[in-house]
Tab-separated table of C-alpha atoms and ligand atoms in Angstrom:
chain	number	residue	atom	x	y	z
O	406	MET	CA	-25.817	-80.497	8.486
O	407	GLN	CA	-27.740	-81.872	11.502
O	408	THR	CA	-25.472	-82.967	14.364
O	409	ASN	CA	-27.753	-83.525	17.349
O	410	PHE	CA	-27.339	-87.306	17.828
O	411	ARG	CA	-25.842	-87.781	21.302
O	412	GLY	CA	-27.850	-90.261	23.427
O	413	ARG	CA	-30.442	-90.988	20.732
O	414	ASP	CA	-31.865	-94.423	19.890
O	415	PHE	CA	-31.842	-95.750	16.332
O	416	ILE	CA	-34.611	-98.352	16.077
O	417	SER	CA	-36.693	-97.390	13.020
O	418	ASP	CA	-35.254	-96.110	9.727
O	419	LEU	CA	-37.240	-92.897	10.095
O	420	ASP	CA	-35.874	-92.133	13.605
O	421	PHE	CA	-33.271	-90.011	11.811
O	422	SER	CA	-34.419	-87.314	9.380
O	423	LYS	CA	-33.095	-87.275	5.810
O	424	GLU	CA	-30.623	-84.531	6.795
O	425	GLU	CA	-29.460	-86.620	9.757
O	426	VAL	CA	-28.943	-89.668	7.519
O	427	GLU	CA	-26.845	-87.402	5.255
O	428	THR	CA	-24.692	-86.538	8.292
O	429	VAL	CA	-24.304	-90.253	9.109
O	430	LEU	CA	-23.179	-90.913	5.536
O	431	ASP	CA	-20.694	-88.016	5.589
O	432	VAL	CA	-19.168	-89.387	8.811
O	433	ALA	CA	-19.176	-92.936	7.408
O	434	PHE	CA	-17.273	-91.867	4.269
O	435	ASP	CA	-14.758	-90.030	6.464
O	436	LEU	CA	-14.287	-93.089	8.700
O	437	LYS	CA	-13.861	-95.320	5.635
O	438	ARG	CA	-11.151	-92.969	4.344
O	439	LYS	CA	-9.420	-92.900	7.741
O	440	ARG	CA	-9.405	-96.692	7.952
O	441	ALA	CA	-7.990	-96.943	4.408
O	442	LEU	CA	-5.193	-94.537	5.405
O	443	GLY	CA	-4.536	-96.253	8.722
O	444	GLU	CA	-5.425	-93.049	10.601
O	445	PRO	CA	-6.475	-93.763	14.191
O	446	HIS	CA	-9.967	-92.494	15.042
O	447	PRO	CA	-10.632	-93.327	18.716
O	448	TYR	CA	-13.835	-91.311	19.152
O	449	LEU	CA	-15.234	-93.821	21.686
O	450	ARG	CA	-12.220	-94.460	23.915
O	451	ASP	CA	-13.296	-96.222	27.177
O	452	LYS	CA	-16.874	-96.646	25.905
O	453	VAL	CA	-18.516	-100.076	25.905
O	454	LEU	CA	-21.351	-101.363	23.712
O	455	ALA	CA	-23.547	-104.288	24.803
O	456	MET	CA	-24.483	-106.468	21.810
O	457	LEU	CA	-27.475	-108.574	22.843
O	458	PHE	CA	-28.344	-111.275	20.301
O	459	PHE	CA	-31.547	-113.341	20.245
O	460	PHE	CA	-30.721	-114.532	16.695
O	461	THR	CA	-27.651	-115.666	14.773
O	462	SER	CA	-25.356	-113.323	12.839
O	463	THR	CA	-22.167	-113.239	10.772
O	464	ARG	CA	-21.900	-109.648	9.505
O	465	THR	CA	-23.749	-107.723	12.192
O	466	ARG	CA	-21.783	-109.160	15.081
O	467	GLY	CA	-18.441	-108.912	13.279
O	468	SER	CA	-18.929	-105.346	12.084
O	469	PHE	CA	-20.246	-103.930	15.371
O	470	GLU	CA	-17.491	-105.642	17.355
O	471	ALA	CA	-14.698	-104.610	14.978
O	472	GLY	CA	-16.173	-101.118	14.730
O	473	MET	CA	-16.166	-100.541	18.482
O	474	ALA	CA	-12.530	-101.695	18.735
O	475	GLN	CA	-11.512	-99.386	15.856
O	476	LEU	CA	-13.238	-96.489	17.648
O	477	GLY	CA	-11.117	-97.168	20.742
O	478	GLY	CA	-13.855	-98.852	22.775
O	479	HIS	CA	-15.046	-102.379	23.411
O	480	ALA	CA	-18.103	-104.448	22.449
O	481	ALA	CA	-19.459	-107.158	24.754
O	482	PHE	CA	-21.080	-110.066	22.868
O	483	ILE	CA	-24.051	-111.310	24.891
O	484	GLU	CA	-26.019	-114.268	23.571
O	485	SER	CA	-29.499	-114.102	25.118
O	486	LYS	CA	-29.507	-117.838	25.964
O	487	THR	CA	-26.506	-117.294	28.251
O	488	THR	CA	-28.335	-114.623	30.266
O	489	GLN	CA	-31.114	-114.836	32.860
O	490	ILE	CA	-33.687	-113.430	30.411
O	491	SER	CA	-35.457	-116.797	30.103
O	492	HIS	CA	-35.484	-116.961	33.930
O	493	GLY	CA	-37.285	-113.672	34.364
O	494	ASP	CA	-35.127	-110.637	33.525
O	495	THR	CA	-37.587	-108.279	31.853
O	496	ALA	CA	-36.927	-105.832	29.020
O	497	GLN	CA	-37.293	-103.018	31.548
O	498	GLU	CA	-34.613	-104.598	33.777
O	499	ILE	CA	-32.250	-105.041	30.828
O	500	GLY	CA	-32.743	-101.367	29.941
O	501	GLU	CA	-32.333	-100.118	33.501
O	502	ILE	CA	-29.318	-102.295	34.366
O	503	TYR	CA	-27.418	-102.499	31.074
O	504	GLY	CA	-28.110	-98.795	30.555
O	505	ARG	CA	-26.021	-98.200	33.714
O	506	TYR	CA	-23.175	-100.592	32.738
O	507	PHE	CA	-22.874	-99.754	29.068
O	508	ASP	CA	-22.688	-96.653	26.861
O	509	GLY	CA	-24.948	-98.198	24.220
O	510	ILE	CA	-27.158	-101.284	23.919
O	511	ALA	CA	-27.382	-102.918	20.491
O	512	ILE	CA	-30.036	-105.635	20.136
O	513	ARG	CA	-30.972	-108.198	17.460
O	514	HIS	CA	-34.392	-109.715	18.121
O	515	CYS	CA	-36.244	-110.896	15.000
O	516	ASP	CA	-39.164	-112.855	16.525
O	517	TRP	CA	-42.338	-111.834	14.709
O	518	GLY	CA	-44.565	-109.589	16.829
O	519	VAL	CA	-41.987	-109.553	19.652
O	520	GLY	CA	-38.629	-108.092	18.571
O	521	ASN	CA	-39.484	-104.436	17.911
O	522	LYS	CA	-41.659	-104.257	21.034
O	523	TYR	CA	-38.728	-105.622	23.065
O	524	LEU	CA	-36.297	-103.039	21.696
O	525	ASN	CA	-38.679	-100.203	22.480
O	526	GLU	CA	-39.254	-101.484	26.030
O	527	VAL	CA	-35.506	-101.668	26.640
O	528	ALA	CA	-35.073	-98.173	25.172
O	529	ALA	CA	-37.808	-96.728	27.384
O	530	ALA	CA	-35.921	-97.915	30.494
O	531	SER	CA	-32.339	-97.269	29.343
O	532	ARG	CA	-30.242	-94.163	29.915
O	533	ALA	CA	-27.910	-95.343	27.106
O	534	PRO	CA	-28.955	-95.296	23.430
O	535	VAL	CA	-30.500	-98.455	21.958
O	536	LEU	CA	-29.386	-99.476	18.460
O	537	ASN	CA	-31.396	-101.879	16.307
O	538	MET	CA	-29.211	-104.699	14.940
O	539	GLN	CA	-32.400	-106.061	13.229
O	540	CYS	CA	-35.850	-106.697	14.590
O	541	ASP	CA	-39.013	-108.202	13.121
O	542	ILE	CA	-39.925	-104.884	11.445
O	543	TYR	CA	-36.703	-102.998	10.599
O	544	HIS	CA	-33.023	-103.556	9.702
O	545	PRO	CA	-31.913	-99.892	9.613
O	546	PHE	CA	-28.112	-100.348	9.653
O	547	GLN	CA	-28.284	-102.713	6.679
O	548	ILE	CA	-30.156	-100.068	4.715
O	549	LEU	CA	-27.636	-97.320	5.629
O	550	ALA	CA	-24.882	-99.591	4.290
O	551	ASP	CA	-26.959	-100.243	1.160
O	552	LEU	CA	-27.455	-96.518	0.626
O	553	MET	CA	-23.733	-95.838	1.041
O	554	THR	CA	-22.996	-98.577	-1.518
O	555	ILE	CA	-25.541	-97.218	-4.016
O	556	ILE	CA	-23.987	-93.733	-3.732
O	557	GLU	CA	-20.508	-95.227	-4.322
O	558	LYS	CA	-21.692	-97.055	-7.440
O	559	LYS	CA	-24.269	-94.648	-8.881
O	560	GLY	CA	-23.343	-91.222	-7.522
O	561	ARG	CA	-25.166	-88.849	-5.181
O	562	ASP	CA	-27.884	-87.847	-7.662
O	563	LEU	CA	-30.168	-90.882	-7.553
O	564	ARG	CA	-33.256	-89.149	-8.956
O	565	ARG	CA	-35.070	-91.213	-11.640
O	566	LYS	CA	-32.949	-94.274	-10.935
O	567	LYS	CA	-35.084	-97.421	-10.735
O	568	MET	CA	-34.543	-99.683	-7.714
O	569	VAL	CA	-36.267	-103.070	-7.605
O	570	VAL	CA	-36.968	-104.540	-4.168
O	571	SER	CA	-38.106	-108.056	-4.973
O	572	TRP	CA	-39.099	-111.175	-3.099
O	573	ALA	CA	-37.016	-114.246	-4.058
O	574	TYR	CA	-37.490	-117.945	-3.422
O	575	ALA	CA	-35.382	-119.569	-0.683
O	576	SER	CA	-35.717	-122.922	1.010
O	577	SER	CA	-33.466	-122.555	4.081
O	578	TYR	CA	-35.827	-120.802	6.513
O	579	GLN	CA	-38.503	-118.113	6.638
O	580	LYS	CA	-36.417	-114.991	6.576
O	581	PRO	CA	-37.477	-111.799	8.354
O	582	ILE	CA	-39.423	-109.136	6.485
O	583	SER	CA	-37.313	-106.317	7.934
O	584	VAL	CA	-34.935	-105.696	4.996
O	585	PRO	CA	-37.587	-104.961	2.327
O	586	GLN	CA	-39.563	-102.877	4.824
O	587	SER	CA	-36.544	-100.753	5.742
O	588	LEU	CA	-35.583	-100.372	2.071
O	589	VAL	CA	-38.976	-99.005	1.015
O	590	LEU	CA	-38.953	-96.595	3.970
O	591	GLN	CA	-35.458	-95.119	3.489
O	592	MET	CA	-34.698	-95.200	-0.241
O	593	PRO	CA	-37.467	-92.874	-1.540
O	594	ARG	CA	-35.981	-90.068	0.599
O	595	PHE	CA	-32.850	-90.239	-1.562
O	596	GLY	CA	-34.642	-89.939	-4.918
O	597	LEU	CA	-34.872	-93.593	-5.966
O	598	ASP	CA	-37.982	-94.796	-7.810
O	599	ILE	CA	-39.020	-97.991	-6.040
O	600	VAL	CA	-40.616	-101.006	-7.693
O	601	LEU	CA	-41.648	-103.539	-5.057
O	602	ALA	CA	-42.224	-107.017	-6.529
O	603	HIS	CA	-43.658	-109.987	-4.675
O	604	PRO	CA	-46.276	-112.738	-4.996
O	605	PRO	CA	-49.538	-111.689	-3.329
O	606	GLU	CA	-48.926	-113.615	-0.083
O	607	PHE	CA	-45.659	-111.761	0.612
O	608	ARG	CA	-47.076	-108.289	1.119
O	609	LEU	CA	-45.397	-105.981	3.630
O	610	MET	CA	-47.067	-104.592	6.768
O	611	PRO	CA	-49.850	-102.137	5.775
O	612	GLU	CA	-48.570	-99.416	8.141
O	613	ILE	CA	-45.063	-99.689	6.630
O	614	MET	CA	-46.513	-99.435	3.111
O	615	ASP	CA	-48.448	-96.312	4.136
O	616	GLN	CA	-45.295	-94.713	5.563
O	617	ALA	CA	-43.223	-95.688	2.511
O	618	GLN	CA	-45.793	-94.235	0.103
O	619	GLU	CA	-45.903	-91.065	2.193
O	620	GLN	CA	-42.094	-90.746	1.890
O	621	ALA	CA	-42.321	-91.304	-1.889
O	622	ARG	CA	-45.003	-88.591	-2.189
O	623	LYS	CA	-42.996	-86.201	0.013
O	624	TYR	CA	-39.812	-86.634	-2.016
O	625	GLY	CA	-41.547	-86.869	-5.441
O	626	THR	CA	-40.326	-90.365	-6.269
O	627	GLY	CA	-42.065	-93.316	-7.923
O	628	PHE	CA	-43.488	-96.203	-5.903
O	629	ASP	CA	-45.071	-99.158	-7.716
O	630	VAL	CA	-46.038	-102.630	-6.539
O	631	VAL	CA	-46.079	-105.538	-9.032
O	632	ASP	CA	-46.374	-109.335	-8.794
O	633	ASP	CA	-44.077	-110.176	-11.712
O	634	MET	CA	-40.305	-110.413	-11.176
O	635	ASP	CA	-39.481	-110.098	-14.906
O	636	GLU	CA	-41.601	-106.972	-15.293
O	637	ALA	CA	-39.898	-105.454	-12.233
O	638	PHE	CA	-36.372	-106.135	-13.505
O	639	LYS	CA	-36.897	-104.402	-16.895
O	640	ASP	CA	-34.513	-101.432	-17.246
O	641	ALA	CA	-33.663	-101.412	-13.529
O	642	ASP	CA	-30.563	-99.577	-12.281
O	643	ILE	CA	-30.454	-101.472	-8.975
O	644	VAL	CA	-31.928	-104.884	-8.192
O	645	TYR	CA	-32.304	-106.086	-4.602
O	646	PRO	CA	-34.028	-109.484	-4.679
O	647	LYS	CA	-34.174	-111.445	-1.427
O	648	SER	CA	-36.420	-113.880	0.339
O	649	TRP	CA	-38.769	-113.190	3.243
O	650	GLY	CA	-41.547	-115.170	4.906
O	651	PRO	CA	-45.285	-114.619	4.203
O	652	LEU	CA	-45.574	-113.358	7.788
O	653	VAL	CA	-48.287	-110.757	7.200
O	654	TYR	CA	-50.429	-113.374	5.396
O	655	THR	CA	-49.985	-116.322	7.792
O	656	GLU	CA	-47.989	-117.270	10.872
O	657	ASP	CA	-48.597	-120.986	10.262
O	658	VAL	CA	-45.218	-122.552	9.450
O	659	GLU	CA	-46.559	-125.427	7.333
O	660	GLU	CA	-48.841	-123.163	5.318
O	661	SER	CA	-45.925	-120.761	4.820
O	662	ALA	CA	-43.716	-123.562	3.473
O	663	ARG	CA	-46.492	-124.589	1.043
O	664	ILE	CA	-46.862	-121.000	-0.167
O	665	ILE	CA	-43.110	-120.435	-0.570
O	666	ASN	CA	-42.806	-123.605	-2.673
O	667	LYS	CA	-45.331	-122.255	-5.218
O	668	TYR	CA	-42.795	-119.642	-6.321
O	669	LYS	CA	-39.570	-121.535	-7.003
O	670	ASP	CA	-39.048	-119.629	-10.256
O	671	TRP	CA	-38.463	-116.353	-8.359
O	672	ILE	CA	-34.690	-116.733	-8.703
O	673	THR	CA	-32.177	-114.126	-9.838
O	674	ASP	CA	-30.324	-115.744	-12.722
O	675	GLU	CA	-28.405	-114.472	-15.739
O	676	ARG	CA	-31.536	-114.314	-17.940
O	677	ARG	CA	-33.360	-112.163	-15.419
O	678	MET	CA	-30.340	-109.894	-14.843
O	679	SER	CA	-30.211	-109.307	-18.621
O	680	LEU	CA	-33.626	-107.609	-18.357
O	681	ALA	CA	-32.085	-104.886	-16.186
O	682	LYS	CA	-29.753	-102.187	-17.521
O	683	PRO	CA	-26.287	-103.517	-18.490
O	684	ASP	CA	-24.695	-101.558	-15.628
O	685	ALA	CA	-27.374	-102.518	-13.084
O	686	ILE	CA	-26.027	-103.511	-9.698
O	687	TYR	CA	-27.109	-106.672	-7.881
O	688	MET	CA	-27.519	-106.250	-4.116
O	689	HIS	CA	-28.204	-108.706	-1.287
O	690	PRO	CA	-27.658	-108.307	2.484
O	691	LEU	CA	-26.502	-111.957	2.830
O	692	PRO	CA	-26.700	-114.751	3.718
O	693	ALA	CA	-28.182	-115.923	0.388
O	694	ASP	CA	-29.390	-119.387	-0.622
O	695	ARG	CA	-26.986	-119.931	-3.489
O	696	ASN	CA	-28.420	-121.356	-6.731
O	697	ILE	CA	-31.894	-121.224	-5.179
O	698	GLU	CA	-32.389	-117.530	-4.429
O	699	VAL	CA	-29.619	-116.353	-6.790
O	700	THR	CA	-27.222	-118.171	-9.105
O	701	ASP	CA	-23.503	-118.334	-8.287
O	702	GLY	CA	-22.906	-116.594	-11.614
O	703	VAL	CA	-24.928	-113.522	-10.610
O	704	ILE	CA	-23.815	-113.213	-6.994
O	705	THR	CA	-20.129	-113.536	-7.907
O	706	GLY	CA	-20.509	-111.778	-11.271
O	707	PRO	CA	-19.441	-108.295	-12.376
O	708	ASN	CA	-22.756	-106.622	-11.450
O	709	SER	CA	-22.737	-107.900	-7.874
O	710	VAL	CA	-21.779	-105.453	-5.096
O	711	VAL	CA	-22.560	-107.719	-2.142
O	712	TYR	CA	-19.100	-107.571	-0.559
O	713	ASP	CA	-18.918	-103.774	-0.716
O	714	GLU	CA	-22.384	-103.742	0.846
O	715	ALA	CA	-21.201	-106.015	3.661
O	716	GLU	CA	-18.082	-103.878	4.197
O	717	ASN	CA	-20.119	-100.698	4.440
O	718	ARG	CA	-21.979	-102.107	7.448
O	719	LEU	CA	-18.760	-101.416	9.365
O	720	HIS	CA	-18.482	-97.779	8.305
O	721	VAL	CA	-22.113	-96.712	8.797
O	722	GLN	CA	-22.328	-98.436	12.174
O	723	LYS	CA	-19.142	-96.745	13.340
O	724	ALA	CA	-20.632	-93.425	12.235
O	725	VAL	CA	-23.866	-93.939	14.179
O	726	MET	CA	-22.035	-95.246	17.275
O	727	ALA	CA	-19.586	-92.314	17.235
O	728	LEU	CA	-22.467	-89.832	16.865
O	729	THR	CA	-24.825	-91.342	19.445
O	730	MET	CA	-22.430	-92.748	22.068
O	731	SER	CA	-19.726	-90.073	22.330
J	941	CP	N1	-26.979	-108.849	6.607
J	941	CP	C1	-26.908	-109.263	7.886
J	941	CP	O1	-27.544	-108.679	8.792
J	941	CP	O2	-26.075	-110.314	8.090
J	941	CP	P1	-25.980	-111.192	9.416
J	941	CP	O3	-27.352	-111.820	9.605
J	941	CP	O4	-24.925	-112.204	9.165
J	941	CP	O5	-25.657	-110.292	10.567
């Protein structure tokens, strides 16, 4: 078991080794058990987390804030528009100053080409650890919660289980690419065979694909890319279809909307779910565009684990905060 976490940032999925992620999961399961039993676990008494948001959130804000309180500390919600950042406070100043006030700085900044760079600049200047609440490239806490959920549903031996990470049509807005990228980076380390499905314009960043394929080679797992959602779903154990923008292909908003509208049939419905194994689980980080991205029947049906997934955000985040901020 690797236990050397104190003071460390968690920005990319691969910042923690596989053994370190196993430690995080062990702690998360213990914290989940303690919460179920009503056992106090104030590992972060008197510690304060800054939560700096440049983008909206339901689950991330709620779970980090509740998690800090349950660990005996406090979380300060800071909406970037209410700060002096637009009037000149630099990333370096946020790191230097907030690093002195707070015991951890959690940031959500999803702007394409900006967010990850911002987090790393804050981290370089901060004496407190920086935690990634989602950037333009990664969503590492979501993927830890997903992994915890998969282990709960499918057991610890995930070798030869087929996980589909698929693009899905959505009309609400161009969603970040960070969830599929973090999934293909982290999941091969835990034995899952990945099938990545998307129309050609929705490819992931080439450097992320290289890293993901390297992880798959290292851990002896499958990694295939297809452009057919039905083919991907066949005999799957886990399906994780969600929308993202064609950001690698084009940054033009109107062109993106035209491209997205070509693929309205990329929906997860009952017919498509029937292609997967009968006990396949349906996963989604939420929010979902209901009856556009996924039917109500699937997302509320017996194969859906979306609420357990959302709950597990709380437990994995508490584990990482307790390990890095204590
Ligand atoms: N899954 C997720 O990150 O949800 P929020 O955007 O609501 O935080």
